[in-house]
Amino acid sequence: MRGEEMLSGAFTGVHGAEAFMEENAAYSRWGLWARTVWGLMVERWGLLRFLAWAGRVDSLGLVGVTGVLALAAPLMAVAAGELVGAVARTKGLAGALPALGVFLGAMLLYQGALAAQQILEHRVSWAIDGGVRRRIRELAAAPREIGHLSEQKFMADADRATDLGFTWRTRSAGTAVTAQVYLLGRLTSTVAAAVVLALYLPLLSVVLLAVCLLNRAAVRRQWVHLVGVEDEAIGGERKTEYWSEVAAGPAAGKEVRLFGLAGWIVDRRRAEHHAWMSVRWAARREIVRQQGTTIGLTALSAVGVLVGPGVAAVQGVLDAGELATCLVAAMTVWHIGMLFGQDLDLAYGLGAVQALRRLELSHRAPDAETGTRVGPGALVHFEAVSFSYPGASRKVLDGLELEIRPGEVLAVVGANGEGKTTLIKLLAGLYTPTSGRVTVGGTDLAEVDVEHWRRQLTVVFQNFLRYPASLRDNVALAAPEHPADDEAVLLALERAGAGALVRTLPRGLDTPLWRSGESGRDLSGGQWQSVVIARALFAVAHGRRLVVFDEPTANLDVRAETEFFQRVVKAIGDASAVLISHRLSTIRHADRIVVLQDGKIIESGRHADLMRRDGAYATLFRLQSEHFDTEAAAS
C-alpha cells in the first residue's frame, strides 16, 4: 500500500469518529465517556497503520517480538512457581533441574526478545519519521501556489509534525507508533498475568488490575495535559530557536560583532526561552500538586501485591510454589500502574501525528493537472487584477491593467512596496488574484496547465536562490528537463559576463559553490548575480519564451550595469522580457516602460515619450541622473 493511501485510511477513521461525535452532541456523561474511548481506540488503530512505512520485515518482526515479550512474563510466573514448588518438594535442586531449565529458558527468551525489540523499535521509528518528513515536503510542494508557506498555521503544524521532542529522548511520530506497539504488548502481558493470578486469587486479581489501570489512567491524563500545554507553546520554541540562530549562526555574525549586539541578543533569547518554558513549568507544578491520589493508589496496590498472596499462604490456601507464581504475576499486574517512557513517547508523538493529519486534511495534493496548454510566446494580460495578502486589508494591486506582448522588452518601475514582485508571483501562478484575472493567450491562468506554463517562463528573483551545488548545476537547474551540457552552460555564463569567473575557479564548472569542503568556493554578490543571469539565459536557450528580471543589476558594478541591457537583453533573442528595476538607466532602452503606483499603472510608453510627458517617470529619472552626476563629479 502506498504511504499516502495508508495515511488517508488512518486519518479517515479518526475523522469519522469525530464526525460521529459532532452529530450526536446531546449525549449523557456515559455516552461522552464511551465516545471518547472509541475515539481513542480509532486514533490508536490509526497509529498502527503507520507500520506500513517501515517495511513488512521490520514491522512484523517488531509485532512478533512484542508478542513473545507479552507471553514471557506470565510464563516466568508459572515457571517460577514450578521451580519453587519442585525445590520445596524435593528439598534440593537435584529434582528441580527440569523446572530450573524452564525458568532459565523463559528468562533467556525474555531477554533476547527485549534486545530484538529495542533494535526493531529504532529501525521502525526511524523509517516512519523519515516517511513523515518526506510527506511534509510533498505537502509543502504539492499546491500550485505558495501562499500556504507563509501561513503561521501551516508552519506551526509542519514544525510540530517533524519535531523530535524537547529532551535527550526522541519523541516523534515514529516513537509514538513503536510506543503503541510496546504498550499493547504490556497490556497483553498484564491481562495474561492477571489471568494466572485469578486461577488462585480471583478477587485480588480483579481488584489489583482495576486499581492499577485506574492509577495509570490518572497519571497518563496528567502527562497528556502537559504535552498539550507544550504543543500550544510551540510558537515560543520557534522564537527561541530563531534567536539562537541569530546569536550563533554565520548569517548575522558580522552585524552582531560590529554593533556589539551579543549581550542584547543573548538576553532576548533568554527572555523568549523563559517565556516559553514558564508555561511548561507552571503546568508541571500543577501536576506535582495532584500526585497525592496517584501516590495513594500506588501504595494501596503495592500492599495488595505483597500482603494478599502472603495472607493466603499463611492461611494454607497457597503452597510455596503457588505463592511464588502469585507474587510474580501480581508484580507484573502492579507494574502496569506505572508510567513508562513509552507513555510519554506516545503522548508527545501523537501531537506530531495530529499535526500531520491537520496538514493532510487541509493541504491535500491537487488532482493531476488537466488544464489548457497554451502555445509559446502568447499574449499575457492582467485584466482588472487586484490582490491582497491573506489577513491584510491593504490592496497590493488594485484594478491593474497590463499587457506583456510577445517578443517585447517591458520595463516595470515603481517605489518599494508598490507590488512589482507580487506581479511576478501572479504571472507565475504562485498566487491567485483576489479579483480580476490573468490570461495567457486569452485563457484564464487558473485554467491553464500551470506546470506546462512554467516551462515557458523563467524568473530571476531579487532574492535569488544560491544552490549548494556545482557552478554547472547552479546554471543548468533553470531547465532541469534538459541535460546540463558544458557547451550550453559556458555559453550562458559568457553571455552573462561571467566567462572569466569560470577560469578563476579551481575546478571550473565542477567547483562546488558553498563554503564547506576544501574545494568549495563562495562568490561575491556581483558574481552570484552574473551566475543567476546566466541561469536565466540557459533557460531561454532551452525553450523559455518569457524571462523576468527582478532588480537584475542590484549587485553589479557600474560597468556591468551599463552593459547589462546590451549584453543580456539582446541575448534572449525574440523571447519576451520583463525588467523590474529601480535603476532607470538599466531599462531606458526597453520597448515599453510602465510606472506602477498605488497598485495601478499610471504611465506607459517609451523612455523618450515619458520624458516629454514630464510625469512621475521623468521626475524619478532626473533625480537619479543628478545623483549619479554628483557622484561622478565628486570622484
PDB file of N, CA and C in Angstrom, residues 27-64:
ATOM      1  N   TYR A  27     -25.533  13.997  24.375  1.00  0.00           N
ATOM      2  CA  TYR A  27     -25.435  12.648  24.908  1.00  0.00           C
ATOM      3  C   TYR A  27     -25.098  12.726  26.396  1.00  0.00           C
ATOM      4  N   SER A  28     -25.312  11.641  27.101  1.00  0.00           N
ATOM      5  CA  SER A  28     -25.108  11.597  28.539  1.00  0.00           C
ATOM      6  C   SER A  28     -23.626  11.567  28.867  1.00  0.00           C
ATOM      7  N   ARG A  29     -23.330  11.650  30.174  1.00  0.00           N
ATOM      8  CA  ARG A  29     -21.941  11.554  30.608  1.00  0.00           C
ATOM      9  C   ARG A  29     -21.353  10.194  30.224  1.00  0.00           C
ATOM     10  N   TRP A  30     -22.195   9.148  30.349  1.00  0.00           N
ATOM     11  CA  TRP A  30     -21.741   7.821  29.937  1.00  0.00           C
ATOM     12  C   TRP A  30     -21.468   7.779  28.436  1.00  0.00           C
ATOM     13  N   GLY A  31     -22.351   8.411  27.679  1.00  0.00           N
ATOM     14  CA  GLY A  31     -22.149   8.443  26.239  1.00  0.00           C
ATOM     15  C   GLY A  31     -20.884   9.190  25.870  1.00  0.00           C
ATOM     16  N   LEU A  32     -20.613  10.289  26.587  1.00  0.00           N
ATOM     17  CA  LEU A  32     -19.382  11.054  26.337  1.00  0.00           C
ATOM     18  C   LEU A  32     -18.162  10.191  26.589  1.00  0.00           C
ATOM     19  N   TRP A  33     -18.200   9.462  27.711  1.00  0.00           N
ATOM     20  CA  TRP A  33     -17.052   8.609  28.046  1.00  0.00           C
ATOM     21  C   TRP A  33     -16.873   7.526  26.983  1.00  0.00           C
ATOM     22  N   ALA A  34     -17.982   6.898  26.591  1.00  0.00           N
ATOM     23  CA  ALA A  34     -17.905   5.820  25.610  1.00  0.00           C
ATOM     24  C   ALA A  34     -17.373   6.320  24.277  1.00  0.00           C
ATOM     25  N   ARG A  35     -17.844   7.486  23.857  1.00  0.00           N
ATOM     26  CA  ARG A  35     -17.392   8.011  22.570  1.00  0.00           C
ATOM     27  C   ARG A  35     -15.941   8.463  22.638  1.00  0.00           C
ATOM     28  N   THR A  36     -15.524   8.971  23.814  1.00  0.00           N
ATOM     29  CA  THR A  36     -14.124   9.352  23.973  1.00  0.00           C
ATOM     30  C   THR A  36     -13.225   8.123  23.876  1.00  0.00           C
ATOM     31  N   VAL A  37     -13.633   7.065  24.549  1.00  0.00           N
ATOM     32  CA  VAL A  37     -12.858   5.822  24.479  1.00  0.00           C
ATOM     33  C   VAL A  37     -12.817   5.306  23.046  1.00  0.00           C
ATOM     34  N   TRP A  38     -13.957   5.372  22.367  1.00  0.00           N
ATOM     35  CA  TRP A  38     -13.998   4.912  20.970  1.00  0.00           C
ATOM     36  C   TRP A  38     -13.073   5.755  20.097  1.00  0.00           C
ATOM     37  N   GLY A  39     -13.087   7.074  20.307  1.00  0.00           N
ATOM     38  CA  GLY A  39     -12.201   7.939  19.536  1.00  0.00           C
ATOM     39  C   GLY A  39     -10.735   7.617  19.778  1.00  0.00           C
ATOM     40  N   LEU A  40     -10.381   7.318  21.045  1.00  0.00           N
ATOM     41  CA  LEU A  40      -9.004   6.956  21.359  1.00  0.00           C
ATOM     42  C   LEU A  40      -8.624   5.635  20.694  1.00  0.00           C
ATOM     43  N   MET A  41      -9.554   4.684  20.700  1.00  0.00           N
ATOM     44  CA  MET A  41      -9.265   3.402  20.059  1.00  0.00           C
ATOM     45  C   MET A  41      -9.027   3.579  18.563  1.00  0.00           C
ATOM     46  N   VAL A  42      -9.860   4.398  17.928  1.00  0.00           N
ATOM     47  CA  VAL A  42      -9.690   4.636  16.493  1.00  0.00           C
ATOM     48  C   VAL A  42      -8.352   5.324  16.230  1.00  0.00           C
ATOM     49  N   GLU A  43      -8.004   6.288  17.085  1.00  0.00           N
ATOM     50  CA  GLU A  43      -6.747   7.004  16.924  1.00  0.00           C
ATOM     51  C   GLU A  43      -5.561   6.065  17.086  1.00  0.00           C
ATOM     52  N   ARG A  44      -5.644   5.180  18.087  1.00  0.00           N
ATOM     53  CA  ARG A  44      -4.548   4.236  18.300  1.00  0.00           C
ATOM     54  C   ARG A  44      -4.435   3.255  17.128  1.00  0.00           C
ATOM     55  N   TRP A  45      -5.555   2.804  16.593  1.00  0.00           N
ATOM     56  CA  TRP A  45      -5.516   1.912  15.439  1.00  0.00           C
ATOM     57  C   TRP A  45      -4.891   2.624  14.239  1.00  0.00           C
ATOM     58  N   GLY A  46      -5.217   3.888  14.094  1.00  0.00           N
ATOM     59  CA  GLY A  46      -4.604   4.660  13.019  1.00  0.00           C
ATOM     60  C   GLY A  46      -3.100   4.720  13.146  1.00  0.00           C
ATOM     61  N   LEU A  47      -2.592   4.764  14.380  1.00  0.00           N
ATOM     62  CA  LEU A  47      -1.145   4.761  14.585  1.00  0.00           C
ATOM     63  C   LEU A  47      -0.510   3.484  14.046  1.00  0.00           C
ATOM     64  N   LEU A  48      -1.143   2.355  14.315  1.00  0.00           N
ATOM     65  CA  LEU A  48      -0.569   1.079  13.890  1.00  0.00           C
ATOM     66  C   LEU A  48      -0.469   0.984  12.375  1.00  0.00           C
ATOM     67  N   ARG A  49      -1.325   1.715  11.662  1.00  0.00           N
ATOM     68  CA  ARG A  49      -1.281   1.642  10.203  1.00  0.00           C
ATOM     69  C   ARG A  49      -0.048   2.358   9.638  1.00  0.00           C
ATOM     70  N   PHE A  50       0.619   3.155  10.470  1.00  0.00           N
ATOM     71  CA  PHE A  50       1.878   3.761  10.036  1.00  0.00           C
ATOM     72  C   PHE A  50       2.981   2.713   9.878  1.00  0.00           C
ATOM     73  N   LEU A  51       2.790   1.529  10.456  1.00  0.00           N
ATOM     74  CA  LEU A  51       3.809   0.492  10.334  1.00  0.00           C
ATOM     75  C   LEU A  51       4.094   0.145   8.878  1.00  0.00           C
ATOM     76  N   ALA A  52       3.138   0.439   7.990  1.00  0.00           N
ATOM     77  CA  ALA A  52       3.357   0.154   6.565  1.00  0.00           C
ATOM     78  C   ALA A  52       4.539   0.936   6.015  1.00  0.00           C
ATOM     79  N   TRP A  53       4.875   2.069   6.625  1.00  0.00           N
ATOM     80  CA  TRP A  53       6.002   2.876   6.159  1.00  0.00           C
ATOM     81  C   TRP A  53       7.347   2.275   6.558  1.00  0.00           C
ATOM     82  N   ALA A  54       7.341   1.330   7.496  1.00  0.00           N
ATOM     83  CA  ALA A  54       8.604   0.789   7.998  1.00  0.00           C
ATOM     84  C   ALA A  54       9.024  -0.480   7.271  1.00  0.00           C
ATOM     85  N   GLY A  55       8.194  -0.994   6.388  1.00  0.00           N
ATOM     86  CA  GLY A  55       8.534  -2.229   5.694  1.00  0.00           C
ATOM     87  C   GLY A  55       7.982  -3.449   6.399  1.00  0.00           C
ATOM     88  N   ARG A  56       7.657  -4.460   5.631  1.00  0.00           N
ATOM     89  CA  ARG A  56       6.985  -5.639   6.188  1.00  0.00           C
ATOM     90  C   ARG A  56       7.872  -6.396   7.157  1.00  0.00           C
ATOM     91  N   VAL A  57       9.147  -6.584   6.830  1.00  0.00           N
ATOM     92  CA  VAL A  57      10.019  -7.410   7.660  1.00  0.00           C
ATOM     93  C   VAL A  57      10.186  -6.803   9.048  1.00  0.00           C
ATOM     94  N   ASP A  58      10.558  -5.519   9.109  1.00  0.00           N
ATOM     95  CA  ASP A  58      10.768  -4.875  10.403  1.00  0.00           C
ATOM     96  C   ASP A  58       9.470  -4.759  11.197  1.00  0.00           C
ATOM     97  N   SER A  59       8.374  -4.441  10.521  1.00  0.00           N
ATOM     98  CA  SER A  59       7.095  -4.272  11.223  1.00  0.00           C
ATOM     99  C   SER A  59       6.622  -5.600  11.813  1.00  0.00           C
ATOM    100  N   LEU A  60       6.633  -6.674  10.993  1.00  0.00           N
ATOM    101  CA  LEU A  60       6.212  -7.970  11.503  1.00  0.00           C
ATOM    102  C   LEU A  60       7.173  -8.469  12.577  1.00  0.00           C
ATOM    103  N   GLY A  61       8.457  -8.175  12.407  1.00  0.00           N
ATOM    104  CA  GLY A  61       9.428  -8.562  13.434  1.00  0.00           C
ATOM    105  C   GLY A  61       9.150  -7.890  14.756  1.00  0.00           C
ATOM    106  N   LEU A  62       8.823  -6.575  14.720  1.00  0.00           N
ATOM    107  CA  LEU A  62       8.527  -5.851  15.949  1.00  0.00           C
ATOM    108  C   LEU A  62       7.277  -6.402  16.623  1.00  0.00           C
ATOM    109  N   VAL A  63       6.220  -6.632  15.835  1.00  0.00           N
ATOM    110  CA  VAL A  63       4.992  -7.188  16.400  1.00  0.00           C
ATOM    111  C   VAL A  63       5.255  -8.579  16.979  1.00  0.00           C
ATOM    112  N   GLY A  64       6.075  -9.366  16.287  1.00  0.00           N
ATOM    113  CA  GLY A  64       6.360 -10.714  16.758  1.00  0.00           C
ATOM    114  C   GLY A  64       7.100 -10.744  18.081  1.00  0.00           C
TER     115      GLY A  64
END
